Coordinates of C-alpha atoms in Angstrom, one line a residue:
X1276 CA 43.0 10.8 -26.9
X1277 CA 40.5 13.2 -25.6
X1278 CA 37.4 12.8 -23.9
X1279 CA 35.2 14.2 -26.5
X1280 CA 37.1 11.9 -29.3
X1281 CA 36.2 9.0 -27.1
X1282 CA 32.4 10.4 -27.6
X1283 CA 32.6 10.8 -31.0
X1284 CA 34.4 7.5 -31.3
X1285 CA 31.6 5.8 -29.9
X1286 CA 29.3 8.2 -32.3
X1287 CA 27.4 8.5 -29.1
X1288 CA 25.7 12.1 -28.5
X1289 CA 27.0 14.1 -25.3
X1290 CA 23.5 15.0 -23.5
X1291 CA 23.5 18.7 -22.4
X1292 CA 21.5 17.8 -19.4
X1293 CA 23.7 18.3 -16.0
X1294 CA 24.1 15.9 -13.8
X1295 CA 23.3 16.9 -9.9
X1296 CA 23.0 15.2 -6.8
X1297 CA 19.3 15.7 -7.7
X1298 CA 19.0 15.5 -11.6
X1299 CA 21.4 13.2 -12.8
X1300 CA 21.1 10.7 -15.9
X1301 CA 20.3 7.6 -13.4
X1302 CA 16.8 9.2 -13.0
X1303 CA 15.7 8.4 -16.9
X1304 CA 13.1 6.6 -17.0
X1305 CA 13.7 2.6 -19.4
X1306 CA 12.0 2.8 -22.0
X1307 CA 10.9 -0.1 -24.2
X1308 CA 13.6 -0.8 -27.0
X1309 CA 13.0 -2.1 -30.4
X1310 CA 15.9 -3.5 -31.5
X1311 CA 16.0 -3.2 -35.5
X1312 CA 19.4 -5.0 -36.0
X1313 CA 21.2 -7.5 -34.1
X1314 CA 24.4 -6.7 -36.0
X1315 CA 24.6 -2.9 -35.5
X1316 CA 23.0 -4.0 -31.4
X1317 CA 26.4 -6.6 -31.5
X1318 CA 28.8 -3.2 -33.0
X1319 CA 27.3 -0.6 -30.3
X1320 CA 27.8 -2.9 -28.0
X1321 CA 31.3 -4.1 -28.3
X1322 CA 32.5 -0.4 -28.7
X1323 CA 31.2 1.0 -25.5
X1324 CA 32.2 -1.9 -23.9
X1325 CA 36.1 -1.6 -25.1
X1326 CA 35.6 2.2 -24.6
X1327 CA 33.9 2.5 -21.4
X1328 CA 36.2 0.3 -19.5
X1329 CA 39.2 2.3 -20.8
X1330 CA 37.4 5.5 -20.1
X1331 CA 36.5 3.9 -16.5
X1332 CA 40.2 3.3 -16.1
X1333 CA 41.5 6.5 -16.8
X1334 CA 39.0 8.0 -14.6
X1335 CA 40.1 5.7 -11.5
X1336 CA 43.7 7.2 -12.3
X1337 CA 42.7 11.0 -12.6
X1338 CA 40.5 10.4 -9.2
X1339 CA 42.7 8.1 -6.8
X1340 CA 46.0 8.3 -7.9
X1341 CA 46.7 12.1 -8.6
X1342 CA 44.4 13.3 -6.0
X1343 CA 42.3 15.6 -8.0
X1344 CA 39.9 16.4 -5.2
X1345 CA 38.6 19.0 -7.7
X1346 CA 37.5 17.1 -10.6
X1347 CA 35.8 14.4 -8.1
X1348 CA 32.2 15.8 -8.4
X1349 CA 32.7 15.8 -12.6
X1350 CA 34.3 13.1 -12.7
X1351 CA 31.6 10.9 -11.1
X1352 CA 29.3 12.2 -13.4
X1353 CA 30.8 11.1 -16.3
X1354 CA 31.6 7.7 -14.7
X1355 CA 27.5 7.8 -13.9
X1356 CA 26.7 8.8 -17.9
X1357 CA 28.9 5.5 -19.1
X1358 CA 27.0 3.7 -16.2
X1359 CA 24.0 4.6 -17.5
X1360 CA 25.0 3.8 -21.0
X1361 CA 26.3 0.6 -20.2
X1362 CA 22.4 -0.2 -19.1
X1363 CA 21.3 0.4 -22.6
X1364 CA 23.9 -1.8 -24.6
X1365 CA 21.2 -4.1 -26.2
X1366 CA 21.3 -7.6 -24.0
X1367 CA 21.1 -10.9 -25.8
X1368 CA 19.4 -11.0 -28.8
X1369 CA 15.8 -12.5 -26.9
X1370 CA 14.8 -9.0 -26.6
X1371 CA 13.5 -9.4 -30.0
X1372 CA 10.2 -10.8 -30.7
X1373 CA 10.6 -14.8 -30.2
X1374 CA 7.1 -15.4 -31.8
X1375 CA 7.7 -12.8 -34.5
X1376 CA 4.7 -10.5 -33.4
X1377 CA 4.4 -7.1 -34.1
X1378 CA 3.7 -6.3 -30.6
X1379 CA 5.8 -3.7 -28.7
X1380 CA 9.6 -4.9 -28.1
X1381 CA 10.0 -7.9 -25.7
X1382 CA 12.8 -7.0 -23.0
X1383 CA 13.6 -10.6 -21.6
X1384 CA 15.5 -9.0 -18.5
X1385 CA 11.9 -8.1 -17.2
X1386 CA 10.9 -11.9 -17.2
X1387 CA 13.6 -14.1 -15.3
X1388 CA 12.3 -13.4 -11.9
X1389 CA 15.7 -11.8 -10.4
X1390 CA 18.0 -14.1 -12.2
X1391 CA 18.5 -10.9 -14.3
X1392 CA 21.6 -8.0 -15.1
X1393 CA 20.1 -5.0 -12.8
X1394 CA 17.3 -3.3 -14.7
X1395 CA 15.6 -0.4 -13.1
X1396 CA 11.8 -0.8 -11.7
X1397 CA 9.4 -0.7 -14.7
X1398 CA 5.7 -1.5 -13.0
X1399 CA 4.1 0.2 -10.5
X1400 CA 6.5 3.2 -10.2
X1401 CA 5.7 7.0 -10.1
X1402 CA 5.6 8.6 -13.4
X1403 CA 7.4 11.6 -12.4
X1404 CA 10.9 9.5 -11.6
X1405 CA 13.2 9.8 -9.2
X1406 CA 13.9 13.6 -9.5
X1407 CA 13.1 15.5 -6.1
X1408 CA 9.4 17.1 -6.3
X1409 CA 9.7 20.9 -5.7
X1410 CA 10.8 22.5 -2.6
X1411 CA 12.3 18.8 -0.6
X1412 CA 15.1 18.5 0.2
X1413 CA 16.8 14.8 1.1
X1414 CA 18.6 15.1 4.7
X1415 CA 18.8 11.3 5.6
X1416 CA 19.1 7.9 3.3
X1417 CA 18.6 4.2 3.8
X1418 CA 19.7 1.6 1.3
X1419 CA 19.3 -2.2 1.4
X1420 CA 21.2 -3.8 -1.4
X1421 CA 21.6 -7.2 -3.0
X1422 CA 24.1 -6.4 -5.3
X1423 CA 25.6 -9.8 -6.2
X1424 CA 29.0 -9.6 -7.3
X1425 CA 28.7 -13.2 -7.9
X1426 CA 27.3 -15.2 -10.7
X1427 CA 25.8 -17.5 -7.6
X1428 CA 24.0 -20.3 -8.5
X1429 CA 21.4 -21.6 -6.1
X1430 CA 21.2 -25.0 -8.3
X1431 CA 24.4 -25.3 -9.8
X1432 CA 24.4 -28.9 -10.0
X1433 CA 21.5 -28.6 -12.6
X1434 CA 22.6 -26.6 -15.0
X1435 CA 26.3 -28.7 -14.8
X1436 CA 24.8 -32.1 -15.1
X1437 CA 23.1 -30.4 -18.1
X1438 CA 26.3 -29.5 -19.6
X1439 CA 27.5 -32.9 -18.8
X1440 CA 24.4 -34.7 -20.6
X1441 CA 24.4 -33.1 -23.7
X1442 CA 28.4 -33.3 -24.3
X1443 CA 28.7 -37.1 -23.6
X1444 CA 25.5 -37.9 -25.4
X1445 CA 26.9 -37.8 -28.9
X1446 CA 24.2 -37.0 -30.8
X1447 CA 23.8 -33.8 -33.0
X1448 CA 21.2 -31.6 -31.9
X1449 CA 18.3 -30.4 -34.5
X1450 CA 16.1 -27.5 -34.5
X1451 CA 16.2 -24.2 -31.8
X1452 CA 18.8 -26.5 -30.4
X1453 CA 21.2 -26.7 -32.8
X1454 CA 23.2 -24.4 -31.0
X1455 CA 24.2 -26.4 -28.5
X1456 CA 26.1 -28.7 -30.7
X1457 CA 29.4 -26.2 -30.3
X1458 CA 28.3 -24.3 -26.8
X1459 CA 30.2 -24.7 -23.5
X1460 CA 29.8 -23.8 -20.6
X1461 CA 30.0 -19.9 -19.7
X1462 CA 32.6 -20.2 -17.3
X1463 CA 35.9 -22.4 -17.4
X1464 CA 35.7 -25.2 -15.1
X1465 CA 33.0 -24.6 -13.6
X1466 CA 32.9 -26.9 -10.8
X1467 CA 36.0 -24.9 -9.0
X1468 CA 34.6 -20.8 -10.2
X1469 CA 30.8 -21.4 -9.6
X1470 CA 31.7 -18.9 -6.4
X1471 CA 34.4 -16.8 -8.7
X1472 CA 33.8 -12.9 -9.3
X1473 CA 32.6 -11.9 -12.4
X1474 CA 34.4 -9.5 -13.5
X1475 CA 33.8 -9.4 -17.5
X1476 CA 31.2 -8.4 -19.7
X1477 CA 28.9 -5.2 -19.6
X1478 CA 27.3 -6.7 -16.4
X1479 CA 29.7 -7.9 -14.8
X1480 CA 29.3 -7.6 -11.1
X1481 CA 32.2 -5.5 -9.9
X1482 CA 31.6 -2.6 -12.1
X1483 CA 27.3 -2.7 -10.9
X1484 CA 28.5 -2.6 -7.4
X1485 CA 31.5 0.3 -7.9
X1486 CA 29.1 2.5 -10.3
X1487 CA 26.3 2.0 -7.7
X1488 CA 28.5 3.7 -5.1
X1489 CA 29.5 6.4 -7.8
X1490 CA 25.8 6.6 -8.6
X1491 CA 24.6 7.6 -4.8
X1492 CA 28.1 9.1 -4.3
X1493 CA 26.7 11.6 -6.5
X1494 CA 23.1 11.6 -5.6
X1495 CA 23.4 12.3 -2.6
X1496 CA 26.7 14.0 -2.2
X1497 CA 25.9 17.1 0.0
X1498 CA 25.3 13.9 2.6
X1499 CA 28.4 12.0 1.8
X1500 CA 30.4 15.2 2.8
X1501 CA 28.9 15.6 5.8
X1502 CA 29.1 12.0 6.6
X1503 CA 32.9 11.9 5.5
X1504 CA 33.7 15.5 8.1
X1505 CA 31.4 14.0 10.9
X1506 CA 33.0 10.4 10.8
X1507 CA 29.6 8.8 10.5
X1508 CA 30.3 6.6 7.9
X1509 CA 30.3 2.9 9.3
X1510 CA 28.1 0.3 6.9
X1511 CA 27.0 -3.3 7.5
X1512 CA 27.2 -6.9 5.4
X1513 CA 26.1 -10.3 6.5
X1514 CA 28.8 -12.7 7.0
X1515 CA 28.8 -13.8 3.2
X1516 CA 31.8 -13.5 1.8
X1517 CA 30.2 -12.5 -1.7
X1518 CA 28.5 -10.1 0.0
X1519 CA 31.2 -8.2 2.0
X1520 CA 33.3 -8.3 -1.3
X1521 CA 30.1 -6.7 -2.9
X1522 CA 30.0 -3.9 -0.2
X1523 CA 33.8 -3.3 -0.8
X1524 CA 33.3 -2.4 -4.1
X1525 CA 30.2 -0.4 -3.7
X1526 CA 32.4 1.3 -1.2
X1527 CA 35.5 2.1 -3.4
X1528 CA 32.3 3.8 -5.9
X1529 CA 30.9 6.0 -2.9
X1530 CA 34.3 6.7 -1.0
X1531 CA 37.3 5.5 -3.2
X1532 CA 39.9 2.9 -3.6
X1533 CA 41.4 4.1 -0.3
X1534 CA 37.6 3.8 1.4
X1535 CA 39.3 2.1 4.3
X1536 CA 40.7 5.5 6.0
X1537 CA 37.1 7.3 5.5
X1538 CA 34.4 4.5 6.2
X1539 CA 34.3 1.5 8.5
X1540 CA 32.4 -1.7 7.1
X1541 CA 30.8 -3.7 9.7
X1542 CA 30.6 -7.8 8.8
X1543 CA 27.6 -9.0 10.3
X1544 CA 28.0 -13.4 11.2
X1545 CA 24.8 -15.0 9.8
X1546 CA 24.8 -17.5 12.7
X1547 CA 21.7 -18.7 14.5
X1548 CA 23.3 -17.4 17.7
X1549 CA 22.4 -14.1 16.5
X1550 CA 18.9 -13.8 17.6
X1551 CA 17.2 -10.8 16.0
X1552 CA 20.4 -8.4 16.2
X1553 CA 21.2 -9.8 12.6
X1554 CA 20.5 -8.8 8.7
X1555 CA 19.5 -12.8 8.2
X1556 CA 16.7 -12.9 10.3
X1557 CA 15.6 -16.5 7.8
X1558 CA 18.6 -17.8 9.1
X1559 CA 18.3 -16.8 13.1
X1560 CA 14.4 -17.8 12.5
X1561 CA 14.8 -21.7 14.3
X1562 CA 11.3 -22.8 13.0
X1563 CA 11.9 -21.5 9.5
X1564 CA 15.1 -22.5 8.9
X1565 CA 14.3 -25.9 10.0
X1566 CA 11.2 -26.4 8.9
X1567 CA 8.9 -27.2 12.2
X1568 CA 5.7 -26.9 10.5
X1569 CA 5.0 -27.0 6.7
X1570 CA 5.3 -23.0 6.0
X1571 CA 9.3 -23.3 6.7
X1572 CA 11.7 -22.4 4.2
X1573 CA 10.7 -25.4 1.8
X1574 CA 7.5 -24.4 1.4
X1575 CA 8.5 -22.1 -1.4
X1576 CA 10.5 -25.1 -3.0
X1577 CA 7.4 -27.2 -2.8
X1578 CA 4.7 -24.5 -4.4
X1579 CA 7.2 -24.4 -6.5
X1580 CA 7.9 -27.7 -8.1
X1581 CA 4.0 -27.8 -8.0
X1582 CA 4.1 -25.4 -11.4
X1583 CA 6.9 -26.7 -12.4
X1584 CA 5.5 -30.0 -13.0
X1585 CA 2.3 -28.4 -15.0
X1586 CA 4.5 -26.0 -17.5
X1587 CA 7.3 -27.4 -18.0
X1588 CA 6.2 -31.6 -19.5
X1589 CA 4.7 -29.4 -23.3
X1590 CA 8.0 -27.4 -23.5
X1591 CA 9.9 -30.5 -23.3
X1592 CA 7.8 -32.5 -25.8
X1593 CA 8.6 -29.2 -28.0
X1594 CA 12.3 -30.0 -27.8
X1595 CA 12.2 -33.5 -27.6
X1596 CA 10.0 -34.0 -30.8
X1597 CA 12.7 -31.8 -32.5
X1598 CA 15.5 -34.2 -30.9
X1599 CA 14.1 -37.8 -30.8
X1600 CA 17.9 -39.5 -30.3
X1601 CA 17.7 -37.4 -27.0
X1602 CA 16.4 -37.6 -24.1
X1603 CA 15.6 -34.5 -21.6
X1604 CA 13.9 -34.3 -17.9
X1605 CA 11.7 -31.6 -16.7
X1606 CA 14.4 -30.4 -14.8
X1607 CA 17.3 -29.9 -17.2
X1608 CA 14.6 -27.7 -19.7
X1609 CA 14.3 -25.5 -16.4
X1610 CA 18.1 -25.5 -16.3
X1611 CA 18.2 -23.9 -20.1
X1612 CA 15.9 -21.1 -18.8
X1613 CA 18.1 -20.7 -15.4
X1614 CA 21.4 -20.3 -18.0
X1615 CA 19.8 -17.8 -20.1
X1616 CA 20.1 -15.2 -17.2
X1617 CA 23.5 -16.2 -15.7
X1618 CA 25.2 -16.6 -19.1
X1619 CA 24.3 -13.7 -20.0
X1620 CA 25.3 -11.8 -16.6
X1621 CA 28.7 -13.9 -17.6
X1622 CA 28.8 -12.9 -21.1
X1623 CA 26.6 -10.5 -21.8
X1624 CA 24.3 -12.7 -24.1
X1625 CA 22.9 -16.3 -24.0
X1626 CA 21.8 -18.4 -27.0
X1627 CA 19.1 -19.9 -24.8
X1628 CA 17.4 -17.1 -24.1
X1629 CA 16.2 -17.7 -27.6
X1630 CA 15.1 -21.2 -26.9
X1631 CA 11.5 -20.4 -25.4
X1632 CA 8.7 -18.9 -26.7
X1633 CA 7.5 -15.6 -25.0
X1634 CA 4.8 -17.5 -23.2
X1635 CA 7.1 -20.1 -21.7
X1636 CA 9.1 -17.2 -20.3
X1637 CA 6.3 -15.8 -18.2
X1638 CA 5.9 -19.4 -17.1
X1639 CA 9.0 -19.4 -15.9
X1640 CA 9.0 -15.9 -14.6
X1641 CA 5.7 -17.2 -12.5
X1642 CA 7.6 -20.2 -11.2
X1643 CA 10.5 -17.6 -9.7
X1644 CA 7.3 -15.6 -8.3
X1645 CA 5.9 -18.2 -6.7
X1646 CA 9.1 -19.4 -5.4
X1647 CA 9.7 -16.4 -3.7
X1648 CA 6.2 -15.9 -2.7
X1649 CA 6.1 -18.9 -0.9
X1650 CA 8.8 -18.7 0.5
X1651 CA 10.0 -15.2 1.5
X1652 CA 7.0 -13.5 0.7
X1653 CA 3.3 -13.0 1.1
X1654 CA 2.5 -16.3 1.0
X1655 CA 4.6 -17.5 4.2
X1656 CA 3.4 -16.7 7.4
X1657 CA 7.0 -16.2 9.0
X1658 CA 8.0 -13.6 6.7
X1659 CA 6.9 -10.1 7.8
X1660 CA 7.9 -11.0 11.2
X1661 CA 11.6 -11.9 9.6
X1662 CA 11.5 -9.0 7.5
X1663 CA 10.5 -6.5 10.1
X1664 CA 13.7 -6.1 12.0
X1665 CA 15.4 -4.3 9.7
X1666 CA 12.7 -2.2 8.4
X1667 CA 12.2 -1.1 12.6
X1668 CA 15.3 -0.5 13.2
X1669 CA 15.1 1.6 10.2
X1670 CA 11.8 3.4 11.0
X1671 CA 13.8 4.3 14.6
X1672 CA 16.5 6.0 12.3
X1673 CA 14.0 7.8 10.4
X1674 CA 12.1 9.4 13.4
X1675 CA 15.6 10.5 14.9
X1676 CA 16.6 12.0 10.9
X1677 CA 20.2 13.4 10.4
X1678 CA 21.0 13.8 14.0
X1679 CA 21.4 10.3 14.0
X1680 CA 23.5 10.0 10.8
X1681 CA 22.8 10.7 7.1
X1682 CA 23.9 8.0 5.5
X1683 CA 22.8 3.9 6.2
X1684 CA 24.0 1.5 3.4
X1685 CA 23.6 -2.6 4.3
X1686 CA 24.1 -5.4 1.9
X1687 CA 22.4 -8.6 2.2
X1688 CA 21.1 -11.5 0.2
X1689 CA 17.9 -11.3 -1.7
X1690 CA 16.1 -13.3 0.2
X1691 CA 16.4 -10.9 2.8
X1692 CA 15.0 -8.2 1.1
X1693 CA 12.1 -9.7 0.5
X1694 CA 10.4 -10.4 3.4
X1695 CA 11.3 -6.7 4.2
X1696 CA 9.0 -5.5 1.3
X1697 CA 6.4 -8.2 2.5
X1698 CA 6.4 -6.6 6.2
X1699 CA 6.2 -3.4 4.5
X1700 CA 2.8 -4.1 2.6
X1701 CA 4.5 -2.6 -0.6
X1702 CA 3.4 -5.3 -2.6
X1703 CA -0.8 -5.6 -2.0
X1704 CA -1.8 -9.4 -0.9
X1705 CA -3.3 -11.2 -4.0
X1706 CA -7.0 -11.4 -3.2
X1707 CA -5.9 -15.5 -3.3
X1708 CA -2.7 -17.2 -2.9
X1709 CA -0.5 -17.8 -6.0
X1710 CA -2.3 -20.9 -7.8
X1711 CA 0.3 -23.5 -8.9
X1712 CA -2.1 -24.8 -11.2
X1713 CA -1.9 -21.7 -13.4
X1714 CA 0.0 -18.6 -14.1
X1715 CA -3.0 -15.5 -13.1
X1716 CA -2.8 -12.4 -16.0
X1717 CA -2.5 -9.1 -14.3
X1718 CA -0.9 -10.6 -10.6
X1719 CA 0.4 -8.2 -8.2
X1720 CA 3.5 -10.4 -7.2
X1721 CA 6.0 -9.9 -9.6
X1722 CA 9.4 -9.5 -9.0
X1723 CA 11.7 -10.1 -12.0
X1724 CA 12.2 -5.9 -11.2
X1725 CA 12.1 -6.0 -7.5
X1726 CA 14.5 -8.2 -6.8
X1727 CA 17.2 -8.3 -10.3
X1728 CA 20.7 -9.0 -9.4
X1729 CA 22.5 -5.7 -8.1
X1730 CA 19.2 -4.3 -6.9
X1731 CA 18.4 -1.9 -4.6
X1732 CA 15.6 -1.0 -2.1
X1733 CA 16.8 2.7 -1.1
X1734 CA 14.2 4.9 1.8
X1735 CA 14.8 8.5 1.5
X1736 CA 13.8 11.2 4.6
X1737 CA 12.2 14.2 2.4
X1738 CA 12.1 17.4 4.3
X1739 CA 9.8 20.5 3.1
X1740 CA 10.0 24.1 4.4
X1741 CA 12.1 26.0 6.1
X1742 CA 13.6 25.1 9.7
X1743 CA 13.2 27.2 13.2
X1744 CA 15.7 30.6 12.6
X1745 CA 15.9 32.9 15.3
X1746 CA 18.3 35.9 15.2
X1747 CA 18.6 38.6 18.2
X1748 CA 19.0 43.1 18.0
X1749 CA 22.8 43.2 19.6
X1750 CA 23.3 45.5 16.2
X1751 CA 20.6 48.0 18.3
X1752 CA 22.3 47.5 21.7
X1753 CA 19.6 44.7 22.5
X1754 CA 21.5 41.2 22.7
X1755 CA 19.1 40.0 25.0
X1756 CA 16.2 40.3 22.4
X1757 CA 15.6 36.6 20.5
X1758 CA 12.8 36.1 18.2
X1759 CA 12.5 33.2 16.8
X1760 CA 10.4 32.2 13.8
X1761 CA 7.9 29.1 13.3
X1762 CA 9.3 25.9 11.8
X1763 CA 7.5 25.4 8.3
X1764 CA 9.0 21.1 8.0
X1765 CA 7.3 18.6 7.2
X1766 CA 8.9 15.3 6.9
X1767 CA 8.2 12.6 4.5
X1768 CA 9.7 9.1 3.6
X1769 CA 10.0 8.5 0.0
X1770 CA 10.6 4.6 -1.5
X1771 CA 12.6 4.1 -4.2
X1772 CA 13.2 0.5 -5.6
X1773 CA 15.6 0.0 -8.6
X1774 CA 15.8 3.8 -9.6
X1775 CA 11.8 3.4 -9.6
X1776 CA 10.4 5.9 -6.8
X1777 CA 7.2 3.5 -5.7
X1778 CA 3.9 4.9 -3.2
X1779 CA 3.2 2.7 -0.2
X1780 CA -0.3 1.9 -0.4
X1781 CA -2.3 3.5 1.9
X1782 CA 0.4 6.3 2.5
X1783 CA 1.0 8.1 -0.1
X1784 CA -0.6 11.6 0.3
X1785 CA 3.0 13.4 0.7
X1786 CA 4.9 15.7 -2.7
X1787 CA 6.0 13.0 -4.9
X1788 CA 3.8 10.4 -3.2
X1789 CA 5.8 10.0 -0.6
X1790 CA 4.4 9.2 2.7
X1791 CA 4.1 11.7 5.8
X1792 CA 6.9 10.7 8.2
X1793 CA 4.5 10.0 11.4
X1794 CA 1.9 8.4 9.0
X1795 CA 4.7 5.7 7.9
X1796 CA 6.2 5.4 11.7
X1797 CA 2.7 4.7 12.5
X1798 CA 2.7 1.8 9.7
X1799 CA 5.3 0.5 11.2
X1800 CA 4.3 0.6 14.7
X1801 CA 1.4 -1.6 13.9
X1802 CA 2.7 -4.0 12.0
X1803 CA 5.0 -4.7 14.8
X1804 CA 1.8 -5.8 17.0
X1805 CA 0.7 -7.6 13.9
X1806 CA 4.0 -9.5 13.8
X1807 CA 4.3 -10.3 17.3
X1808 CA 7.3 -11.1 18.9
X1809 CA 9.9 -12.7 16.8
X1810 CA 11.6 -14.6 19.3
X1811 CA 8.4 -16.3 20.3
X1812 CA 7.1 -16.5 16.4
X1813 CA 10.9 -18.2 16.0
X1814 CA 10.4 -20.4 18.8
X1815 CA 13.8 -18.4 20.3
X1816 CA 14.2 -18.5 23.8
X1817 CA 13.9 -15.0 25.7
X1818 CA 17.7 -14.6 26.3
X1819 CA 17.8 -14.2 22.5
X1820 CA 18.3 -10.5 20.8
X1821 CA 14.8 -9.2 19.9
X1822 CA 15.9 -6.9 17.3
X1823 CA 18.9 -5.2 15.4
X1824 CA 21.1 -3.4 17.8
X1825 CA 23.9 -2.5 15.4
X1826 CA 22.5 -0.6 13.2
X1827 CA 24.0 3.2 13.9
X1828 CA 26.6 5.3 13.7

């Protein structure tokens, strides 16, 4: 069967719109969907599904097996179209309007506070996208990325102690929970493949990490060559194993199955002994991680249950008026909100998602924010210090550009992205700390898009003008006469976060609101004084690392 058949067979239209390294159909823009039927949603989805992963298939074979060096660049685009399209199959069926209002379509991806499939940046971004803004160029790239691979559950014993309840209560459940009379749980058992790769479903992890690398494969693919013939291709991944296994597969997308004989991948240990030469500087961090004064790690945990314990007692009346032969805790109706998100990362849909009202789901999506708030974020006085490591080291790599290397991938945990962003100032401090008494309209901390599962913080080098030329007269018998013109570059760094290009406040004056290269080393610089010294701010003795050292190629 052809290509195009498999187009048609889908009854999807082809796009004429190229895709580039710097116009490609990753840089639309998600707009908000109105989903008018769940069944035709249910029949869309289930054929791209069946015919994207055959179509993915074939496309491995064609690229890796035969060798087709010449269809690579193609190739990946069409992979990066069915990547794309994979991103729109409608998600579970929450995304339509729980309350029944007429109000403009209600995405639930957007409200789970990173317990999410990826979703690209939706608030605060540039209108203009991701598309280069006339006359730059990109000559260097950074990329954070948190893109789990794992369905990995932070409480797992919640949600399976859940599971347990209802099955061995023996009562039939009434009302929005009538479901729950025939559903198990998303994964066989589930106390042995909590830690398992997910590898079904339109979001399964292994095809967001592979299509990722095809994704900036592409992008930036006048970088990757020169990266590939100058043998400056190393990348980095804490010690995790779900992380390094993330990385691997982000690397067979950006260098192919046989990435081992072009790139080298670096396994960073996230041990204490690691000082500040480490990607998990929250783990290195001795009064953090072990809580020597009440803004350690558990802070977060604390704030948290705080809101927990105001939201959550009328949602469980709700249910439990519905269900008087049962009983339910606070904690097990905050376990149905946590399985909407990895069920459907699992799945591709969860039934609970329809459980809650709109309104309990920004209360939930306000107890993730003030989670990470807390306790990796704004609100925690260790975190820019923890988060500035890797964002110095960074700004180092920037100052030196390409000569230094073109290409810098590292994968970490979220909660190491995080305090990156904090130390960064791209997020403005609230005017007050998070209440946990109520959920504030309009709040600046919000992270379901910052921080979704297989996201991305990418910082891009922009260059404008024309470099130094100089050209001599040995044509005219003069090879001793050099001119030379004037440089016209300017340098910028450009953020983007999720596919959303976002302005640093304060620095944003450059094309594209970008921010002027010296302005944002300068940012840095400070902040570093700010900070202080993170061995001291760790209590670390002085033999300790103070920073990353491994970071280059």
């Amino acid at each position: 069967m052809s290509l195009c058949s498999l187009w048609n067979l889908a009854n999807i239209p082809i796009s004429p719109r190229a895709s580039t390294a710097r116009s490609s159909p990753y840089e639309q823009r998600p707009a908000q969907r109105n989903i008018q039927s769940i069944g035709k949603g249910l029949l869309r989805m289930a054929r791209l599904i069946m015919l994207a992963s055959g179509l993915t298939a074939l496309l491995a074979v064609v690229l890796y097996f035969d060798e087709l060096s010449s269809t690579r660049a193609s190739a990946y685009s069409l992979l990066g179209q069915w990547s794309s399209l994979l991103q729109q199959i409608p998600g579970p069926s929450s995304e339509l309007d729980l309350d029944n209002s007429t109000s403009m379509a209600w995405d639930i991806r957007y409200h789970l506070g990173g317990n999410s499939p990826w979703i690209p940046k939706a608030r605060g971004i540039v209108p203009d996208g991701i598309n280069l803004p006339i006359g730059c160029r990109v000559e260097q790239v950074h990329m954070v990325g948190y893109l789990r691979v794992w369905v990995h559950l932070t409480h797992p014993k919640g949600m399976l102690e859940l599971y347990h309840h209802i099955r061995g209560a023996n009562v039939t459940l009434n009302g929005t929970l009538a479901f729950a009379n025939s559903w198990d749980f998303f994964m066989k058992n589930p106390s042995e493949r909590l830690e398992n790769l997910v590898a079904t479903g339109p979001y399964a992890g292994t095809l967001e990490a592979f299509n990722t690398g095809v994704k900036l494969g592409t992008r930036y693919e006048h970088l990757l060559d020169y990266a590939i013939e100058h043998n400056e291709t190393a990348f980095w991944a804490s010690g995790s194993k779900r992380v390094v296994e993330t990385a691997q597969y982000f690397a067979a997308g950006m260098y192919g199955l046989e990435w081992q004989n072009t790139s080298r991948l670096h396994i960073i240990p996230e041990t204490e002994d690691r000082g500040g030469d480490t990607l998990t500087a929250g783990k290195t961090c001795f009064r953090y991680l072990h809580n020597a004064d009440e803004f350690g790690r558990q802070y977060g945990y604390r704030m948290w249950n705080e809101w927990r314990e105001v939201y959550l007692p009328p949602i469980t009346k709700r249910l439990q008026e519905q269900n008087p032969a049962m009983s339910f805790t606070t904690s097990e109706i905050y376990s149905m909100q946590e399985l909407c998100g990895f069920e459907t990362i699992a799945k591709g849909s969860s039934k609970w998602c329809d459980l809650f009202t709109h309104n309990e789901w920004l209360q939930f999506e306000y107890a993730r924010d003030i989670l990470h708030y807390y306790r990796t974020g704004s609100g925690n006085p260790y975190s820019s210090s923890i988060g500035w490591l890797w964002l110095n080291a960074t700004a180092t790599l920037l100052q030196q550009g390409p000569a230094a290397g073109t290409l810098f991938f590292s994968f970490v945990h979220d909660g190491d992205v995080i305090p990156m962003l904090t130390a960064l100032d791209l997020l403005p401090h609230e005017k007050q700390h998070l209440p946990a008494t109520h959920a504030p309209q309009n709040r600046v901390w919000q992270t379901s898009d910052l921080v979704p599962m297989g996201g991305r913080i990418i910082f891009e080098r922009l260059v404008r003008g024309e470099p130094k030329q100089c050209w001599d007269h040995a044509e005219y018998g003069y090879p001793n006469h050099v001119y030379c013109s004037q440089s016209t570059e300017e340098h910028f760094v450009r953020i983007n976060v999720n596919d959303g290009v976002v302005a640093l406040p304060g620095c944003d004056s450059g094309p594209g609101r970008s921010c002027p290269l010296d302005q944002f080393l300068e940012r840095i610089s400070k902040k570093g004084e700010e900070v202080g010294d993170f061995r001291e701010v760790c209590g670390l003795p002085r033999s300790a690392k103070a920073g990353i050292e491994f970071l280059h190629q």
